[in-house]
PDB file of C-alpha atoms and ligand atoms in Angstrom:
ATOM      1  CA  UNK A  15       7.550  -8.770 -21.332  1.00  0.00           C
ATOM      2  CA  UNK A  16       7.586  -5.057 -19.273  1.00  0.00           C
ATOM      3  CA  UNK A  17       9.837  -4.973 -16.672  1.00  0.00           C
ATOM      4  CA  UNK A  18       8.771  -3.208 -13.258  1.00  0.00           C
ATOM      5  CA  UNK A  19      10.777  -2.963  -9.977  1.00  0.00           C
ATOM      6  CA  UNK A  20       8.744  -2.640  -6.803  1.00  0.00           C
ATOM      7  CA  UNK A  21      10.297  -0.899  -4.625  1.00  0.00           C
ATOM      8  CA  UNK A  22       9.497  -1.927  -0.844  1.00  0.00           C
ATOM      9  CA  UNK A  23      11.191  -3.643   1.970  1.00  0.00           C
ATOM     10  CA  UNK A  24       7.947  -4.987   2.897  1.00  0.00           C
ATOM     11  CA  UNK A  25       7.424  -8.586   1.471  1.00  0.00           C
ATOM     12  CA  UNK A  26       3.265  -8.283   1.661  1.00  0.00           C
ATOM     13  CA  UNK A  27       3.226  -5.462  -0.937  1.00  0.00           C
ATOM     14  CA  UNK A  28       5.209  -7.322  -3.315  1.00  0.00           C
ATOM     15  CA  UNK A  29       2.648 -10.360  -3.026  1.00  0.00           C
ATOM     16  CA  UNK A  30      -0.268  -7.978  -4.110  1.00  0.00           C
ATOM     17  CA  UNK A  31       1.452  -6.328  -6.902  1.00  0.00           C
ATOM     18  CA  UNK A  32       2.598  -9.711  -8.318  1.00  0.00           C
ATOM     19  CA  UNK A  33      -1.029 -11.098  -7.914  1.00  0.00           C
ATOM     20  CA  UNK A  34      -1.990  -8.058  -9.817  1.00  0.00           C
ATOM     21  CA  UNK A  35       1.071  -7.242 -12.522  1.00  0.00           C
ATOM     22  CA  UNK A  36       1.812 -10.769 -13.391  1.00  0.00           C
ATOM     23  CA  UNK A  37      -1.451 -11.736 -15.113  1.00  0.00           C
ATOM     24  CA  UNK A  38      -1.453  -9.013 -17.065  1.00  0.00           C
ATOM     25  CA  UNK A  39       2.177  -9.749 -18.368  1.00  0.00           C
ATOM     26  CA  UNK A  40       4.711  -7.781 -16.670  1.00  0.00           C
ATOM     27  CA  UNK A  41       7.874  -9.189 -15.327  1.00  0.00           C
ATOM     28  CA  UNK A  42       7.995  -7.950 -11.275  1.00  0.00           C
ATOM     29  CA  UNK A  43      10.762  -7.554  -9.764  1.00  0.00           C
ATOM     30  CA  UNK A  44      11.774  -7.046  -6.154  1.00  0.00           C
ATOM     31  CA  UNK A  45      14.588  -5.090  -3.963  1.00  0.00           C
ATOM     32  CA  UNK A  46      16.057  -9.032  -3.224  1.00  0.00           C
ATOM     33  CA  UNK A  47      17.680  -8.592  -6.491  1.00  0.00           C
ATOM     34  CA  UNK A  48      19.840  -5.017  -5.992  1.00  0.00           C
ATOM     35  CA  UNK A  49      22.050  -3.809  -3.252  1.00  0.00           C
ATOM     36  CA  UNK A  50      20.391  -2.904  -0.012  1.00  0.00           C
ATOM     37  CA  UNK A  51      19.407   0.356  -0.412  1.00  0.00           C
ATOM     38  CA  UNK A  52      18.540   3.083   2.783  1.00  0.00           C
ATOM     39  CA  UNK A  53      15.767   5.182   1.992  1.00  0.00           C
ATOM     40  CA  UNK A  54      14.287   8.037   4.712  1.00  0.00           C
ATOM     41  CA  UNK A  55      10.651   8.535   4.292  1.00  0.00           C
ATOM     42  CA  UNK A  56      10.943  12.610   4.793  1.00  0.00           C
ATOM     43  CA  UNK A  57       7.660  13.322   3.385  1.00  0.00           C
ATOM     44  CA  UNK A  58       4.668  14.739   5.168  1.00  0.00           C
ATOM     45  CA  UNK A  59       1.960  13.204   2.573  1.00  0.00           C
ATOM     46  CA  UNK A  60       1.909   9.727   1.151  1.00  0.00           C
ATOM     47  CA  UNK A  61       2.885  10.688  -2.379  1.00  0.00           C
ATOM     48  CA  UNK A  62       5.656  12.865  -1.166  1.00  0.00           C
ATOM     49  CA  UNK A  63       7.147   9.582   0.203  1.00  0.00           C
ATOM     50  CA  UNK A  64       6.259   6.868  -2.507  1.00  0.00           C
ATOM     51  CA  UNK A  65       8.220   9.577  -4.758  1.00  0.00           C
ATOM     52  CA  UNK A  66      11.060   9.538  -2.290  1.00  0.00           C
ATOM     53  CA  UNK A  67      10.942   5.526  -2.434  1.00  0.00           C
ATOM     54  CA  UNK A  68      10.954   5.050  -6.151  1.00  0.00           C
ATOM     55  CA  UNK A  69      13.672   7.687  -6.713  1.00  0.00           C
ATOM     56  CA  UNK A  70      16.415   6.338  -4.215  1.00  0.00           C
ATOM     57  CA  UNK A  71      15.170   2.625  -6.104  1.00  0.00           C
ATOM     58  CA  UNK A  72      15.203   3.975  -9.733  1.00  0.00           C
ATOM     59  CA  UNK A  73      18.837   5.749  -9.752  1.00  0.00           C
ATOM     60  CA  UNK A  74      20.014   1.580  -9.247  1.00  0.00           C
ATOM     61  CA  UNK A  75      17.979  -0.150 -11.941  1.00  0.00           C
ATOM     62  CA  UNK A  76      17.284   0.056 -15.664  1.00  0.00           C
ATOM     63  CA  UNK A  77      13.433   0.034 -15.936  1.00  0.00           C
ATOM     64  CA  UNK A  78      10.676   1.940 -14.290  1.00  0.00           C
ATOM     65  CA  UNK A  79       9.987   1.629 -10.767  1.00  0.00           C
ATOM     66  CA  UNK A  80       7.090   1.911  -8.770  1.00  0.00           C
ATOM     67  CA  UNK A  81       6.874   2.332  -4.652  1.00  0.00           C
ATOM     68  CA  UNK A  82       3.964   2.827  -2.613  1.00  0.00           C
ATOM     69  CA  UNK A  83       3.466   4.416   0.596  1.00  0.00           C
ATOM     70  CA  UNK A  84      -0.105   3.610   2.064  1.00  0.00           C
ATOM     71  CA  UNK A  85      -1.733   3.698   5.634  1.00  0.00           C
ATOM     72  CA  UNK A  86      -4.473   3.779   7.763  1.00  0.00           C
ATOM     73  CA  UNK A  87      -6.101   7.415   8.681  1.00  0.00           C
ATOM     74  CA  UNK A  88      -9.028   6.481  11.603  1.00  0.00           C
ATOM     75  CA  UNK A  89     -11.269   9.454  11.416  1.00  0.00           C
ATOM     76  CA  UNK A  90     -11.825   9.851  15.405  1.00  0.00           C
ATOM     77  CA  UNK A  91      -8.041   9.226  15.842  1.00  0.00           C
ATOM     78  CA  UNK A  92      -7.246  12.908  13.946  1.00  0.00           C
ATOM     79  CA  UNK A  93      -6.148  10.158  10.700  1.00  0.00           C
ATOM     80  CA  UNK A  94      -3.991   8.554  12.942  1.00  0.00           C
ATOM     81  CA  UNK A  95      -1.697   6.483  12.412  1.00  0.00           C
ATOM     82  CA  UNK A  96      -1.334   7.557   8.876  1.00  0.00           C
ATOM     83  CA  UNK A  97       1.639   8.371   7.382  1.00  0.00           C
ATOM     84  CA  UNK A  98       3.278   7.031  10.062  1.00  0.00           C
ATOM     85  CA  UNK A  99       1.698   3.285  10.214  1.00  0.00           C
ATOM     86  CA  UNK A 100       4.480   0.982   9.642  1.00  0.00           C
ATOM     87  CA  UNK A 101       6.009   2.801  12.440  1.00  0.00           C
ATOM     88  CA  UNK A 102       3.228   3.308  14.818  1.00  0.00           C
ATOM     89  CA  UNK A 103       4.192   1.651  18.057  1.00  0.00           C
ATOM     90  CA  UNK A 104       7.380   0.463  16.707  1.00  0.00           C
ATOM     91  CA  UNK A 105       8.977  -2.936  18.248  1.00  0.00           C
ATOM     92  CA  UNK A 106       5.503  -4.525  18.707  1.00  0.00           C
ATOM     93  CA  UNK A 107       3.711  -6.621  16.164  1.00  0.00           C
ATOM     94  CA  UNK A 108       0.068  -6.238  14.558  1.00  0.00           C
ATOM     95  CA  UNK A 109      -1.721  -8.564  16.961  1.00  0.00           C
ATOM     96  CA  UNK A 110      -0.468  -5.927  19.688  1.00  0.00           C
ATOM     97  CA  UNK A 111      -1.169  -3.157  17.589  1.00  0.00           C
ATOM     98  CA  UNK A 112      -4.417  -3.921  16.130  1.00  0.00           C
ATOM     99  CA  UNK A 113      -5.836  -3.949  19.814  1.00  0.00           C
ATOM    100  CA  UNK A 114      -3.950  -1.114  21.166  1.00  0.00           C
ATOM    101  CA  UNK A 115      -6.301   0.852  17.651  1.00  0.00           C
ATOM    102  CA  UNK A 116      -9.808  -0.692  18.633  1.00  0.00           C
ATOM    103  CA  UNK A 117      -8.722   0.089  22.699  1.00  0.00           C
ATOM    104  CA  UNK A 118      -8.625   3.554  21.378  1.00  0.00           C
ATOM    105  CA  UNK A 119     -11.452   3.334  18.842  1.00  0.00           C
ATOM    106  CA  UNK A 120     -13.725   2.158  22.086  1.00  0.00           C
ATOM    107  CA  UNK A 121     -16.921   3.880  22.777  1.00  0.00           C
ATOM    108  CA  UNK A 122     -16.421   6.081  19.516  1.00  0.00           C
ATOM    109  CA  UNK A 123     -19.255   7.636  17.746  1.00  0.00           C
ATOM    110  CA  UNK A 124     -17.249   7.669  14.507  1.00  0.00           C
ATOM    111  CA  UNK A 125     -15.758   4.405  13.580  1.00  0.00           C
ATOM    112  CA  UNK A 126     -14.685   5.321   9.849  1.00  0.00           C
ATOM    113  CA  UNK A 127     -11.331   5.032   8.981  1.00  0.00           C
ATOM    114  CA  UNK A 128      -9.682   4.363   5.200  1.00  0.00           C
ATOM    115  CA  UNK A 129      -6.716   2.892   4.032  1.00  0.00           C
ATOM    116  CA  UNK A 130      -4.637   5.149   1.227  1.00  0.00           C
ATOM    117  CA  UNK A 131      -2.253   3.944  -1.392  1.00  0.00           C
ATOM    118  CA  UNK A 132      -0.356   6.208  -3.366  1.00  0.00           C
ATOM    119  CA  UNK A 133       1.828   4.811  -6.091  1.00  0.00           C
ATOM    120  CA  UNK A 134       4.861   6.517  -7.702  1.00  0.00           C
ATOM    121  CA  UNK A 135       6.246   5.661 -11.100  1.00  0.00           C
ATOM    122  CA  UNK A 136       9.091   6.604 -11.694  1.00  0.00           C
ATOM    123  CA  UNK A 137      10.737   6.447 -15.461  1.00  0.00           C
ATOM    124  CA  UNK A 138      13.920   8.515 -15.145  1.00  0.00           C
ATOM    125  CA  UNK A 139      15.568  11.450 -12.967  1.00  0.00           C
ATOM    126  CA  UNK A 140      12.659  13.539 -14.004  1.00  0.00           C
ATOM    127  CA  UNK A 141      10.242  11.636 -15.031  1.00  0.00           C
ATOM    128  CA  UNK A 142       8.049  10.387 -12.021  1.00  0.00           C
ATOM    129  CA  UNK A 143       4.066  10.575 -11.618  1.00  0.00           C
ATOM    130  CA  UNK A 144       1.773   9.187  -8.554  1.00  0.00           C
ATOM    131  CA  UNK A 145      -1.484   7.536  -8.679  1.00  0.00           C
ATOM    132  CA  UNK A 146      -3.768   7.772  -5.180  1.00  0.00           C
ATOM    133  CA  UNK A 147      -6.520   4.699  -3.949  1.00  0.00           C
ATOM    134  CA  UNK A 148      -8.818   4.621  -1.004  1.00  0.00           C
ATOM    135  CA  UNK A 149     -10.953   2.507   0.378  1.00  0.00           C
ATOM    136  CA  UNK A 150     -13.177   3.449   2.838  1.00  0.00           C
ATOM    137  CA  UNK A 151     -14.220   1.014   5.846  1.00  0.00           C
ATOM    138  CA  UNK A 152     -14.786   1.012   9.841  1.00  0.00           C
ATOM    139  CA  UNK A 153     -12.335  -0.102  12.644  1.00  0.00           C
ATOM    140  CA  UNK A 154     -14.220  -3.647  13.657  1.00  0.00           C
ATOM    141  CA  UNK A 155     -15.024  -4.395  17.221  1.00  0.00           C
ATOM    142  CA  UNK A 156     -12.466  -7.420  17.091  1.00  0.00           C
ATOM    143  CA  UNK A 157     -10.236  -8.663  14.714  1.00  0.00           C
ATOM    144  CA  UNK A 158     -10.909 -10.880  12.465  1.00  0.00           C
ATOM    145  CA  UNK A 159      -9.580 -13.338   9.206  1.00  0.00           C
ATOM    146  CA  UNK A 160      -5.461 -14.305   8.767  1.00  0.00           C
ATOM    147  CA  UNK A 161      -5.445 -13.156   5.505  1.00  0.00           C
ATOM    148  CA  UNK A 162      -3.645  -9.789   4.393  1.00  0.00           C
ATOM    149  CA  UNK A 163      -1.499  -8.298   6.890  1.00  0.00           C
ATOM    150  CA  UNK A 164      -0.706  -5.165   8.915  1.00  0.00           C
ATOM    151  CA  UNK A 165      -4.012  -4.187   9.876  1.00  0.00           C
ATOM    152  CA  UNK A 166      -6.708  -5.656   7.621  1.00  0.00           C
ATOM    153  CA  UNK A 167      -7.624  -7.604  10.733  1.00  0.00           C
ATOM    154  CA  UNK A 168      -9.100  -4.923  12.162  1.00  0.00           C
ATOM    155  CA  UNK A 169     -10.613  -3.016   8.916  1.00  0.00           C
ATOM    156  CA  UNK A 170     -14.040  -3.743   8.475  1.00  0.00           C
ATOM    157  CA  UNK A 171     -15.145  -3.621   4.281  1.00  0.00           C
ATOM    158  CA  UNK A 172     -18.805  -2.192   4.940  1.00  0.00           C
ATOM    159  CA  UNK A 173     -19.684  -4.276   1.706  1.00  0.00           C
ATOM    160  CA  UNK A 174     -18.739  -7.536   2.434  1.00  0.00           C
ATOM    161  CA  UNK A 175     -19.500  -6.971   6.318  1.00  0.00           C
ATOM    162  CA  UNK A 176     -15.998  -8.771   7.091  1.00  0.00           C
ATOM    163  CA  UNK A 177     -12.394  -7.436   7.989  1.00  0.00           C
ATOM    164  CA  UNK A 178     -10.274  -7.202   4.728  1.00  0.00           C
ATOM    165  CA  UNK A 179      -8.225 -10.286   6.860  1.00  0.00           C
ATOM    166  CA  UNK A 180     -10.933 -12.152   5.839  1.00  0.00           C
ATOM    167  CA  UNK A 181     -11.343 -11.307   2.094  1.00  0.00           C
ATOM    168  CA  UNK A 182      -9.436 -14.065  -0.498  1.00  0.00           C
ATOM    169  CA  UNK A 183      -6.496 -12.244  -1.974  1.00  0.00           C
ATOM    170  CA  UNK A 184      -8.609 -11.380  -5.101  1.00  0.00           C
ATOM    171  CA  UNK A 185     -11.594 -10.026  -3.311  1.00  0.00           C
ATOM    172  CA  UNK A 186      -9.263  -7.522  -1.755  1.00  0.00           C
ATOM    173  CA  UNK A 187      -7.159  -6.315  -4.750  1.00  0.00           C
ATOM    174  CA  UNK A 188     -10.678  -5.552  -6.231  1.00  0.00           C
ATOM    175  CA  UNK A 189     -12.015  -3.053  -4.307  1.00  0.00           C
ATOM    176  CA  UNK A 190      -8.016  -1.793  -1.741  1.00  0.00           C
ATOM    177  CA  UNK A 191      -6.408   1.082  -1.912  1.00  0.00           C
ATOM    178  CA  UNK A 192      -4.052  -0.686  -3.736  1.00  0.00           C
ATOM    179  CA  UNK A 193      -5.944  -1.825  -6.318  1.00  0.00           C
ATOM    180  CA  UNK A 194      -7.237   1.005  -7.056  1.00  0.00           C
ATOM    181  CA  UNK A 195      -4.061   2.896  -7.142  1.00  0.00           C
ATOM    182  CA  UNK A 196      -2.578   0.253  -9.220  1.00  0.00           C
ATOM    183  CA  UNK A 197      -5.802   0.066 -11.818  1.00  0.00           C
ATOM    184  CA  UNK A 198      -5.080   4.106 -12.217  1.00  0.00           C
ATOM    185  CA  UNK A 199      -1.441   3.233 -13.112  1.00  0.00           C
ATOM    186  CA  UNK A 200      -2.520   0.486 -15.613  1.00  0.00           C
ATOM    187  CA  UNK A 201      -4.729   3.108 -17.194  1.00  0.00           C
ATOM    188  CA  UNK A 202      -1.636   5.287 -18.081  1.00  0.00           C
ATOM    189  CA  UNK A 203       0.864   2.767 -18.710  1.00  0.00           C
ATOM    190  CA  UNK A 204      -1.747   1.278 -21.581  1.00  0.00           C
ATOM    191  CA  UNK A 205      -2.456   4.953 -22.602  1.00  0.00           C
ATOM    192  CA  UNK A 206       1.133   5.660 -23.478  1.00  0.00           C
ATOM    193  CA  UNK A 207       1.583   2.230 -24.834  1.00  0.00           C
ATOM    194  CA  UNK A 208      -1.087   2.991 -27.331  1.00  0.00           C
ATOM    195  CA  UNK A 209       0.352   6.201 -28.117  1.00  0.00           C
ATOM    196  CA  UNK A 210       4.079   4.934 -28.964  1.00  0.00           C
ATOM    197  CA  UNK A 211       2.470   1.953 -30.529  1.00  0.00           C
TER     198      UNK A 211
HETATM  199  P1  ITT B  20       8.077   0.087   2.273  1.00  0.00           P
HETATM  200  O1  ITT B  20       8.178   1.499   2.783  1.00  0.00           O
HETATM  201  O2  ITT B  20       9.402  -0.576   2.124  1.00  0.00           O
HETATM  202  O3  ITT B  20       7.233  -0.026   1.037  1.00  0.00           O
HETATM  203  P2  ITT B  20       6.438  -0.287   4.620  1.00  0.00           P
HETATM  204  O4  ITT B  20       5.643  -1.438   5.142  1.00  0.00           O
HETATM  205  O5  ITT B  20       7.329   0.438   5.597  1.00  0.00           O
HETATM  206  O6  ITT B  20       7.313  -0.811   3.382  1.00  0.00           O
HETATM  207  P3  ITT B  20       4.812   2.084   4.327  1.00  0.00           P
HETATM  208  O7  ITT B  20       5.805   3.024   4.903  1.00  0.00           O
HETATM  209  O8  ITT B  20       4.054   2.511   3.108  1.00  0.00           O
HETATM  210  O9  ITT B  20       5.480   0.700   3.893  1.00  0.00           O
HETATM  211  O10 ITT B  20       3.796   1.678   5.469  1.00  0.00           O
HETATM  212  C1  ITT B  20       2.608   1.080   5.144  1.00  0.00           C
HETATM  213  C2  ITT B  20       1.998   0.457   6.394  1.00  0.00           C
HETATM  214  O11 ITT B  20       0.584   0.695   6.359  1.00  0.00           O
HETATM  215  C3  ITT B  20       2.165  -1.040   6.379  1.00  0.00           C
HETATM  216  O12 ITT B  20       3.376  -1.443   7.002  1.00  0.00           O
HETATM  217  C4  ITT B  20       0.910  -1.500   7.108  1.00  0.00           C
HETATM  218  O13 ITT B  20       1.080  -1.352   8.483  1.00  0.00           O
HETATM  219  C5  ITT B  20      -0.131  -0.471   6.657  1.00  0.00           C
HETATM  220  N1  ITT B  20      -0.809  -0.941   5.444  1.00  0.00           N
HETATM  221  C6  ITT B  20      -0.660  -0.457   4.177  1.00  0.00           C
HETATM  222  N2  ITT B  20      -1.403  -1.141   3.303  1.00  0.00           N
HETATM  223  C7  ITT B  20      -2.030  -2.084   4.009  1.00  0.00           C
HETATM  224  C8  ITT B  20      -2.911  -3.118   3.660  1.00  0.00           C
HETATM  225  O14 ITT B  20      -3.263  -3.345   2.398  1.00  0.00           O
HETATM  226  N3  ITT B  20      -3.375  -3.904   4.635  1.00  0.00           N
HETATM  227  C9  ITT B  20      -3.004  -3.713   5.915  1.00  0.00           C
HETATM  228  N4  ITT B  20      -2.149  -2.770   6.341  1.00  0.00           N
HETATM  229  C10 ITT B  20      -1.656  -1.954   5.384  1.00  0.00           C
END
């Protein structure tokens, strides 16, 4: 069995990467199990801050360590709120959110906006790497579906013509940002398997 921490505070990410890691045979593991740990997200990029994340977790725990720091850039919004989404009108939750984005979205020619995932490994004080996703979709007119969270209720997947609140769990990890991100760190993890087989 492989042993991999995921590093986040935020419950929802540990969901996906269990519905992802687990069938494939590694043993997740979760912050609940280590000592609080306080972690500033300095970075100005995504990866800069998953890197950040995974370090501060790594230094505590025997086995590598991934984190992710992901977002939503809205084209017309100047890729707003980005880096910055789990903070973005702090104090109020998605349902308030999510409307206070389409309010702003309203009347827009450009509707595109993407979600980005990037995903640090880190194996050691020096060994670290980062693997990027996007998927690319629309801010919807209304929100829509209860599955997901954040702001999948307001994402629109221009494939499946529905919000990714409204995808099953494996319909999203197919084609999100995280999945994707995650399917490029399977790639490597199976490459250097191979090669210290
Ligand atoms: P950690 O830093 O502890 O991992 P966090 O939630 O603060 O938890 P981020 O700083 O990476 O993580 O912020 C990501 C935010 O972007 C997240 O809180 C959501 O608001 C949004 N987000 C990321 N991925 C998403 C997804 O798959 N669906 C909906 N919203 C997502």
């Amino acid at each position: 069995m492989k042993d991999i921490m995921i590093a986040t505070g935020n419950p929802n990410k540990v969901r996906e990467y269990r519905e992802m890691l687990e069938p494939l045979g590694y043993k997740v593991h979760d912050l609940s199990e280590i000592e609080h740990i306080e972690v500033e997200e300095t970075g100005d990029t995504f990866e800069a801050n998953a890197l950040i994340k995974a370090f501060s977790v790594n230094r505590s725990v025997n086995m590598m360590t991934i984190a992710d720091d992901s977002g939503l850039e809205i084209t017309c919004l100047n890729n707003e709120p980005g880096i910055h989404s789990a903070r973005y009108l702090a104090g109020h939750d998605y349902a308030y959110k999510n409307r206070v984005l389409i309010e702003r979205v309203r009347g827009a020619a450009d509707r595109s906006a993407r979600f980005v995932c990037a995903i640090a490994l880190v194996e050691g004080e020096k060994k670290a790497r980062t693997f990027v996703g996007v998927m690319e979709g629309e801010i919807a007119e209304e929100p829509r579906g209860n599955n997901g969270f954040g702001y999948d209720p307001i994402f629109l997947v221009p494939q499946y013509g529905m919000t990714s609140a409204q995808l099953t769990p494996e319909q999203k990890n197919s084609i999100s940002h995280r999945g994707q991100a995650t399917r490029a760190l399977l790639a490597y993890l199976n490459e250097k398997n191979e090669e210290t087989a």
